[in-house]
CSV table of C-alpha atoms and ligand atoms in Angstrom, one decimal:
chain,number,residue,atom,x,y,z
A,1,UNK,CA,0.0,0.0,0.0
A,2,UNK,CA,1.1,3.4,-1.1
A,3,UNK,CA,1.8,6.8,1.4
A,4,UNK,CA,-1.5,8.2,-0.9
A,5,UNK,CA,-3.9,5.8,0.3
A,6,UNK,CA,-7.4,8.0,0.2
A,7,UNK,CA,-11.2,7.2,-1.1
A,8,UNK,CA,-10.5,10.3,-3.9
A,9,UNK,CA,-12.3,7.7,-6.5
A,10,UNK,CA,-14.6,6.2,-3.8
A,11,UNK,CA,-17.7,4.7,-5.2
A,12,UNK,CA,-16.5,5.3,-8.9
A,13,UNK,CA,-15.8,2.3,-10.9
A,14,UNK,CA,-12.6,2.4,-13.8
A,15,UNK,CA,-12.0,0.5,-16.5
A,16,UNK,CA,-8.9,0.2,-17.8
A,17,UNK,CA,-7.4,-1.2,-21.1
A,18,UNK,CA,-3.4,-2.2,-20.5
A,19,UNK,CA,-4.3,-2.4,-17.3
A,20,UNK,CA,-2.3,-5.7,-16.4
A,21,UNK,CA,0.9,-4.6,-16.2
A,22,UNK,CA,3.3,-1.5,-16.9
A,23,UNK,CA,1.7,2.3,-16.0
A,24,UNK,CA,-1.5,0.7,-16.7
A,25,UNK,CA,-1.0,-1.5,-14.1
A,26,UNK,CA,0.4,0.9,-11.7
A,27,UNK,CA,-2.6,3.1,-12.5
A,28,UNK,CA,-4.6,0.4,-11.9
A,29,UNK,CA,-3.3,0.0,-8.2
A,30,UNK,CA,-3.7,3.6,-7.0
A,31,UNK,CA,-7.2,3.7,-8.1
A,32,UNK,CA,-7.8,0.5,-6.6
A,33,UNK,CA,-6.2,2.2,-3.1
A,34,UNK,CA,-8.2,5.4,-4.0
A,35,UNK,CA,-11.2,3.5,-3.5
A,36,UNK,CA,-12.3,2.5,-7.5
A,37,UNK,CA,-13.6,-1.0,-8.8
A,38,UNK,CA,-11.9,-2.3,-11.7
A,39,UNK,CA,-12.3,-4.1,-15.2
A,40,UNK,CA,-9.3,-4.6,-16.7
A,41,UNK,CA,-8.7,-5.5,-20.1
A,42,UNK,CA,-5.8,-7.3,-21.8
A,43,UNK,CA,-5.2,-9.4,-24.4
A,44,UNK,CA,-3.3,-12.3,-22.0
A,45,UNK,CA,-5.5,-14.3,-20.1
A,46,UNK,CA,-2.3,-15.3,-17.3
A,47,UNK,CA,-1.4,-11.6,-17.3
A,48,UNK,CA,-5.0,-10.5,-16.5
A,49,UNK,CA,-5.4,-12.9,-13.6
A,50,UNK,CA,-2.0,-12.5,-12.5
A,51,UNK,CA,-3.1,-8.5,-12.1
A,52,UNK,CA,-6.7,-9.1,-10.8
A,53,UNK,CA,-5.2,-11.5,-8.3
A,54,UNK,CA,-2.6,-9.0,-7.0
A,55,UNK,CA,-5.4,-6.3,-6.6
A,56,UNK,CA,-7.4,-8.7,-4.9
A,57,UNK,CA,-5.2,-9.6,-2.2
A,58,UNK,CA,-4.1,-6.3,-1.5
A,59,UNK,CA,-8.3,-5.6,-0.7
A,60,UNK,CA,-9.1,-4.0,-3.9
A,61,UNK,CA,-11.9,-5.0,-6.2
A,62,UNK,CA,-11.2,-6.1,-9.8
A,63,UNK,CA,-12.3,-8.5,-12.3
A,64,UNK,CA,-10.9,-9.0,-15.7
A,65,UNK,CA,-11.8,-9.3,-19.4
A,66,UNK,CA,-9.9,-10.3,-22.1
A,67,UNK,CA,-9.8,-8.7,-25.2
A,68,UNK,CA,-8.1,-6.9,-27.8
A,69,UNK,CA,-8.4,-3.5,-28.4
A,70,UNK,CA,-8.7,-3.7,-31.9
A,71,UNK,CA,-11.9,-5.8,-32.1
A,72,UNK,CA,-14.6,-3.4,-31.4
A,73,UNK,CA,-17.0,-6.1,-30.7
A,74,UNK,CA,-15.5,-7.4,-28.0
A,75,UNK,CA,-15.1,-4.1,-26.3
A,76,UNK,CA,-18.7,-3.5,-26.5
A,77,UNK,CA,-19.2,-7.1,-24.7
A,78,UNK,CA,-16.8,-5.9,-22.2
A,79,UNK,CA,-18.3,-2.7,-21.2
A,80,UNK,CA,-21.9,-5.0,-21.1
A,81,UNK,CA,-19.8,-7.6,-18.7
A,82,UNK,CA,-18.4,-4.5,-16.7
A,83,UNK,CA,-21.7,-2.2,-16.5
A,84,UNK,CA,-23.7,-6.0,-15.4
A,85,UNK,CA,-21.1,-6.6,-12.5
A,86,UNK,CA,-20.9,-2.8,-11.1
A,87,UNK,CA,-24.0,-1.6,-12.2
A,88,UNK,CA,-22.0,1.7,-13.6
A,89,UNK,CA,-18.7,2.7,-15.3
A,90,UNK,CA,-17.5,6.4,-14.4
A,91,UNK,CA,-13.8,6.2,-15.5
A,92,UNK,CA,-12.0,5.0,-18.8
A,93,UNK,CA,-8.1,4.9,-19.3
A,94,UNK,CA,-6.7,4.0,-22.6
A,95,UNK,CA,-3.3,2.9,-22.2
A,96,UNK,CA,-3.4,-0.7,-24.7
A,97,UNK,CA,-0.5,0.3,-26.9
A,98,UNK,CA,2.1,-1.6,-29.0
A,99,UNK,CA,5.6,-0.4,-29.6
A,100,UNK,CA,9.4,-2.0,-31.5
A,101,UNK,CA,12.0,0.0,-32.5
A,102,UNK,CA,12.7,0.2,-35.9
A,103,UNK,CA,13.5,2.7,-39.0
A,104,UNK,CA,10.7,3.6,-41.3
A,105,UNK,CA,12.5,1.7,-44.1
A,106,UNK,CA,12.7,-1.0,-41.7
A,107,UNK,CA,9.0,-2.0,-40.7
A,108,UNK,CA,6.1,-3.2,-43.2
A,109,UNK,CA,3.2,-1.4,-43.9
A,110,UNK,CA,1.2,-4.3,-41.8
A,111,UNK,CA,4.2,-3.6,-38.7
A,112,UNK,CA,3.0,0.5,-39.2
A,113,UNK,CA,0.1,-0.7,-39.0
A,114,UNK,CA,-0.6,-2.7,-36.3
A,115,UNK,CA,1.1,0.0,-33.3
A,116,UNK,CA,-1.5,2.4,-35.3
A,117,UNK,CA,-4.2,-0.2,-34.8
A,118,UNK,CA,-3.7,-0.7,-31.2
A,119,UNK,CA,-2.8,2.8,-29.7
A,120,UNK,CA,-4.7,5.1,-31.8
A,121,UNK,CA,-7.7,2.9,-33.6
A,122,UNK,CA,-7.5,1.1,-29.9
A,123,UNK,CA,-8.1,4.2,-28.3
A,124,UNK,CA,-10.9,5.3,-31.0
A,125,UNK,CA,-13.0,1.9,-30.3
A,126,UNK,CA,-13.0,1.6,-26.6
A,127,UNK,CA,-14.3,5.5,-25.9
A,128,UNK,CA,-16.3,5.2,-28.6
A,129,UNK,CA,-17.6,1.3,-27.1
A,130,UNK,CA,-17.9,3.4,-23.5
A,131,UNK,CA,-19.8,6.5,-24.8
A,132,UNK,CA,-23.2,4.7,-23.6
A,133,UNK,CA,-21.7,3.5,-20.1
A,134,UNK,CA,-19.8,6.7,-19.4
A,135,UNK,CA,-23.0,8.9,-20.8
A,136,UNK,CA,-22.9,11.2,-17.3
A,137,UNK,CA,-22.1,14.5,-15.5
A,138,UNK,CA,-18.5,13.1,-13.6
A,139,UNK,CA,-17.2,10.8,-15.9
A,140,UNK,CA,-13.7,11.1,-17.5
A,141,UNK,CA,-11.6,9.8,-19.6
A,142,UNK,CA,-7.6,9.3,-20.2
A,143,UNK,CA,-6.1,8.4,-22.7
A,144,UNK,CA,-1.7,7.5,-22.1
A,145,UNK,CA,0.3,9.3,-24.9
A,146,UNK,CA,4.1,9.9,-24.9
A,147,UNK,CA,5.9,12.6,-26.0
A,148,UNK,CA,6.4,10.8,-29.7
A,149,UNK,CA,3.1,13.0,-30.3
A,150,UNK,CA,4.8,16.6,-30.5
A,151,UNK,CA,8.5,15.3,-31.1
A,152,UNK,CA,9.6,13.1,-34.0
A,153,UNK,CA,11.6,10.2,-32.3
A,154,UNK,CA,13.9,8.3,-34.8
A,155,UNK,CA,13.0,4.7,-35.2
A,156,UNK,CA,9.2,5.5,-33.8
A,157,UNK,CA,7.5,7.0,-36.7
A,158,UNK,CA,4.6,4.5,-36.3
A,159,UNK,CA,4.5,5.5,-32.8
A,160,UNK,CA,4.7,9.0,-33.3
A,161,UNK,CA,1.8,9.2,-36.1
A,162,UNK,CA,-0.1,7.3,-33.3
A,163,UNK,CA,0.0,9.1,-30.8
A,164,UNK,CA,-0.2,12.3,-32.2
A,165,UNK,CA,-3.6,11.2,-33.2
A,166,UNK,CA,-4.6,9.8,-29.6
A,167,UNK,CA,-3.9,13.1,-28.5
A,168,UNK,CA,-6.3,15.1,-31.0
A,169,UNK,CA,-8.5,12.7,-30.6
A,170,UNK,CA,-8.9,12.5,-27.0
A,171,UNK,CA,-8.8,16.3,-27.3
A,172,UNK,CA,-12.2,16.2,-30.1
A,173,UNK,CA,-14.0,13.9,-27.7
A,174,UNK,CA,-13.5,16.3,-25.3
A,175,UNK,CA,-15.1,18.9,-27.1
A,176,UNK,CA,-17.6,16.6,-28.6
A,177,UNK,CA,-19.2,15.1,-25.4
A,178,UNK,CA,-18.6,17.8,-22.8
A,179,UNK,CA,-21.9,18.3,-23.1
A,180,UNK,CA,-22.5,15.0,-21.4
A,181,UNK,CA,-20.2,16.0,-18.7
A,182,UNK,CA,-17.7,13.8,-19.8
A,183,UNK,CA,-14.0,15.1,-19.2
A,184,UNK,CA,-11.3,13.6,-21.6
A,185,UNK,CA,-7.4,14.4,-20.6
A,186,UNK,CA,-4.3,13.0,-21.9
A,187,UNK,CA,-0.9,12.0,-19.9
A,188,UNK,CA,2.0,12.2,-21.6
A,189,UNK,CA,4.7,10.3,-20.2
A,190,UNK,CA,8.5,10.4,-20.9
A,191,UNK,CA,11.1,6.8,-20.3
A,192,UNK,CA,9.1,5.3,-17.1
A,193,UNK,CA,11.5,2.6,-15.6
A,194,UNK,CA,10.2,-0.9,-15.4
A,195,UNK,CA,8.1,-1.1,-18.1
A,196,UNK,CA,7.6,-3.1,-21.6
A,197,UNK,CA,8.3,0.5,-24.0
A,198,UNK,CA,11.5,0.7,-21.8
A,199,UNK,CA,12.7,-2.2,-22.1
A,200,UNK,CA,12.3,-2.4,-26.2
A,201,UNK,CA,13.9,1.2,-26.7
A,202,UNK,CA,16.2,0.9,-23.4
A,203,UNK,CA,17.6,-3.2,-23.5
A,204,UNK,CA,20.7,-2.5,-22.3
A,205,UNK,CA,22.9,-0.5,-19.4
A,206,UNK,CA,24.4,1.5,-21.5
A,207,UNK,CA,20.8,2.6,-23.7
A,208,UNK,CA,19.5,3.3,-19.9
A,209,UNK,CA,22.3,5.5,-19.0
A,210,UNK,CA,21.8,7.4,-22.4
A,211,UNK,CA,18.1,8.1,-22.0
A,212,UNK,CA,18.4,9.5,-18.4
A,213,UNK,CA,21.4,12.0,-19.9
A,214,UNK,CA,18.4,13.1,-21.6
A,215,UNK,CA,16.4,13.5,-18.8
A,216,UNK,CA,16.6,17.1,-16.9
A,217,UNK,CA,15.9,15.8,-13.2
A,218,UNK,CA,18.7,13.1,-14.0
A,219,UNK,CA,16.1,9.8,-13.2
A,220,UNK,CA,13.7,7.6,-15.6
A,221,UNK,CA,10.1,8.4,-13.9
A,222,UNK,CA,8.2,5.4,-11.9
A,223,UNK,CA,5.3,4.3,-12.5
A,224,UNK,CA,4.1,6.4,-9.7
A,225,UNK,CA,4.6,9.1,-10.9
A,226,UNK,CA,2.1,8.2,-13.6
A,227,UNK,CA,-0.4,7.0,-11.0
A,228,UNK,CA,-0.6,10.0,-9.2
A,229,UNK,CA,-1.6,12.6,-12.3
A,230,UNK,CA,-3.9,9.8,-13.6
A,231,UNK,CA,-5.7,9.6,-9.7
A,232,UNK,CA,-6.0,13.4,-9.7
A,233,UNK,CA,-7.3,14.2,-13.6
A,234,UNK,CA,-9.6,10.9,-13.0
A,235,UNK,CA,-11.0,12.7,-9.9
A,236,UNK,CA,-13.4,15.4,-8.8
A,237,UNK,CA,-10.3,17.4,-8.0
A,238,UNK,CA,-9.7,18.0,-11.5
A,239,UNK,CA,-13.5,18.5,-12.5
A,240,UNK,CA,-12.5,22.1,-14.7
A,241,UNK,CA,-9.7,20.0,-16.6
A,242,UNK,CA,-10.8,18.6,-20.3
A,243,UNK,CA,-8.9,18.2,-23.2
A,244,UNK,CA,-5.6,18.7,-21.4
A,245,UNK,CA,-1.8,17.4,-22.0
A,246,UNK,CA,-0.5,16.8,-19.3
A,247,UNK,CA,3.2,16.1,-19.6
A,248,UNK,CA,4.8,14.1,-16.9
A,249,UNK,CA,8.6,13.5,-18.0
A,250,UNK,CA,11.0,15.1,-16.2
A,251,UNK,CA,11.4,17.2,-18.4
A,252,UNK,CA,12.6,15.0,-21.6
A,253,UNK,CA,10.6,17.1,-23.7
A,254,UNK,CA,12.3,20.0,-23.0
A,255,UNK,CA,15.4,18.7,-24.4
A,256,UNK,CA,13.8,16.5,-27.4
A,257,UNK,CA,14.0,13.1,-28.6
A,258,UNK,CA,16.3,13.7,-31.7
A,259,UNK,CA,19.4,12.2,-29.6
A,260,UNK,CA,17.5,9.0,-28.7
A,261,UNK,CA,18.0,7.5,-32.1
A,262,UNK,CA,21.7,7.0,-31.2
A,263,UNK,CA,20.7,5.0,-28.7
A,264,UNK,CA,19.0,2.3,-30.4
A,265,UNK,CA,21.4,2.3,-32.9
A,266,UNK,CA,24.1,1.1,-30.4
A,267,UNK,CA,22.3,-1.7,-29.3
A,268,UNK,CA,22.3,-2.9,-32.8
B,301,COA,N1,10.7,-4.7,-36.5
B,301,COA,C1,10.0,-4.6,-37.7
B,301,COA,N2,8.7,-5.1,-37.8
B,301,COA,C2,8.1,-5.7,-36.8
B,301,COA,C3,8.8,-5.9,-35.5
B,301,COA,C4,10.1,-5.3,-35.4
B,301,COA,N3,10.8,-5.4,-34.3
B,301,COA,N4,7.9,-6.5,-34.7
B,301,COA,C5,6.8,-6.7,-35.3
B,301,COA,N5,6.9,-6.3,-36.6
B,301,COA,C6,5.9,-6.4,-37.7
B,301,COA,C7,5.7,-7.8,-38.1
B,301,COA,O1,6.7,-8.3,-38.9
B,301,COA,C8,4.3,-7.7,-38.8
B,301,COA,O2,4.4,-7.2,-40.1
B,301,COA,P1,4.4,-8.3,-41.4
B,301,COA,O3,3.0,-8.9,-41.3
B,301,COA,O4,4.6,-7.4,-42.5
B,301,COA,O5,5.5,-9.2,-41.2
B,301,COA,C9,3.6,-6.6,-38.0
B,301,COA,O6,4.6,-5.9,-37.3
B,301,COA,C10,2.6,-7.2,-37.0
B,301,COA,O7,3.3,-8.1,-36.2
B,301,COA,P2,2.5,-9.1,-35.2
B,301,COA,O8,3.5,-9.7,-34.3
B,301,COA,O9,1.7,-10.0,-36.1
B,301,COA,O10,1.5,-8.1,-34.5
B,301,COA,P3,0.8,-8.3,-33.2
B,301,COA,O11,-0.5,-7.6,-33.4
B,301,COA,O12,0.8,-9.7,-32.7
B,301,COA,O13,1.7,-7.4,-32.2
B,301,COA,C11,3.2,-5.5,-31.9
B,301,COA,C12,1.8,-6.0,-32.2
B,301,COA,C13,4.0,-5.7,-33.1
B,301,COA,C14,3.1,-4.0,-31.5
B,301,COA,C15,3.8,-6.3,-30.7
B,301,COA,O14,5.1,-5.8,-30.5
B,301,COA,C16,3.0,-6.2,-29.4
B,301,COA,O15,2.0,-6.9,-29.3
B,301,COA,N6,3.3,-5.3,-28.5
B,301,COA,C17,2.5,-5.2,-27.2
B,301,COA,C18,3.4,-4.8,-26.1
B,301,COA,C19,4.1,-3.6,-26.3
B,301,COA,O16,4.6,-3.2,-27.4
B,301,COA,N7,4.3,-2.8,-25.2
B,301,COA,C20,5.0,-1.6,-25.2
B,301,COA,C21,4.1,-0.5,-25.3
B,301,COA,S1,4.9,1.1,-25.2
């Protein structure tokens, strides 16, 4: 259990796509501590129970579904399964996404493809599968970007088209259904230690070391860190906040991603 314990999302239920391991996972847990129920979707059935398992024991209330993003029928049947076991869904964070280094000249138009599939048409089909469920004065919306959306990263292009377009998405639904009530922010982290992206772009000591050169406060972020904005802009603390980046990266995007190319390139 964290220092941040609190009932901020008491009585609110979240559901969370990527929710079974990385920042999704870590999200997971602090809304769990906060007070939330959970649905969490993934596309493993091990990593899902693994995850609902570990809520569970530490008193939290989860269940799991699994599913892949890109099918937008079985989203819809998720949101059913979730709304029939809580009776209401109040929060939604997109954070399924898909990610390998490699040069534009060195991924097929399917390989493009599929991170564009899962992070931005991913994110299009589960708010657009929630709409009905999250249909009310309170409910919000995040949606995990990176700072590939204003920066071009080498080796990310597929990344960077991707999330650029989560980002004005998120930022038309906001507009769109504020009406409804419905909030709609976007996090954009920068490297976050212990997690699958990391470990693709990052594999080695030396790629690590490079990455937090590029890093003002002179650390990767936790997952934590990533936690604690999602709790507040998925809270009534933020109520006033829609269609808002916010950018949690120690800075990284202050000094740009140009210089990260070298980095994969010595791991080659
Ligand atoms: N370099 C170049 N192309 C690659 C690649 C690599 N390292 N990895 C996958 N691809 C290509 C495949 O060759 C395939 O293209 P092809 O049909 O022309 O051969 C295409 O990407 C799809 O690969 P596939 O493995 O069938 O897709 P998938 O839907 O099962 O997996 C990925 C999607 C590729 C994004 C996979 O890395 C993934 O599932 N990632 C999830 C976890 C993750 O990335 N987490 C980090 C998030 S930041």
């Amino acid at each position: 259990m964290s220092v941040f314990v609190n009932n901020l999302l008491e009585s609110k239920t979240a559901f969370l796509t990527g929710g079974t391991s990385g920042i999704g996972f870590g999200i997971a847990q602090r809304f769990a501590e906060s007070g939330a129920k959970l649905m969490l979707l993934g596309r493993n059935p091990e990593k899902l129970e693994a995850a609902v398992e570990t809520i569970r024991s530490k008193g939290g209330v989860a269940h799991g579904y699994a599913a892949d993003v890109r099918d937008y029928a079985a989203l819809e049947a998720a949101f059913a399964k979730a709304a029939e076991i809580y009776g209401q869904i109040d929060i939604l964070v997109c954070g399924a996404a898909g990610n390998f280094p490699a040069p534009v000249l060195g991924m097929s138009a399917n390989g493009f493809k599929a991170v564009v599939d899962i992070d931005l048409l991913g994110t299009y089909n589960t708010c657009r599968a929630a709409y009905p469920h999250l249909r009310k004065p309170g409910a919000s919306i995040l949606s995990i970007s990176a700072n590939h959306a204003s920066q071009p990263y080498p080796y990310q292009a597929h990344v960077c088209a991707a999330k650029a377009g989560v980002d004005l998405l998120t930022k038309t639904i906001a507009l769109e259904w504020a009406r409804d009530g419905i909030r709609a922010n976007i996090i954009t982290p920068g490297p976050i230690d212990d997690t699958e992206g990391m470990r693709r772009l990052a594999p080695t000591t030396e790629a690590r070391a490079a990455v937090v050169t590029g890093v003002p406060l002179g650390r990767m972020g936790t997952k934590d860190d990533i936690a604690n904005l999602a709790l507040f802009l998925c809270s009534e603390a933020a109520s006033f906040i829609t269609g808002a980046v916010y950018v949690c990266d120690g800075g990284q995007a202050l000094v740009g991603l140009r210089s990260l190319g070298a980095v994969w390139e010595r791991t080659q």
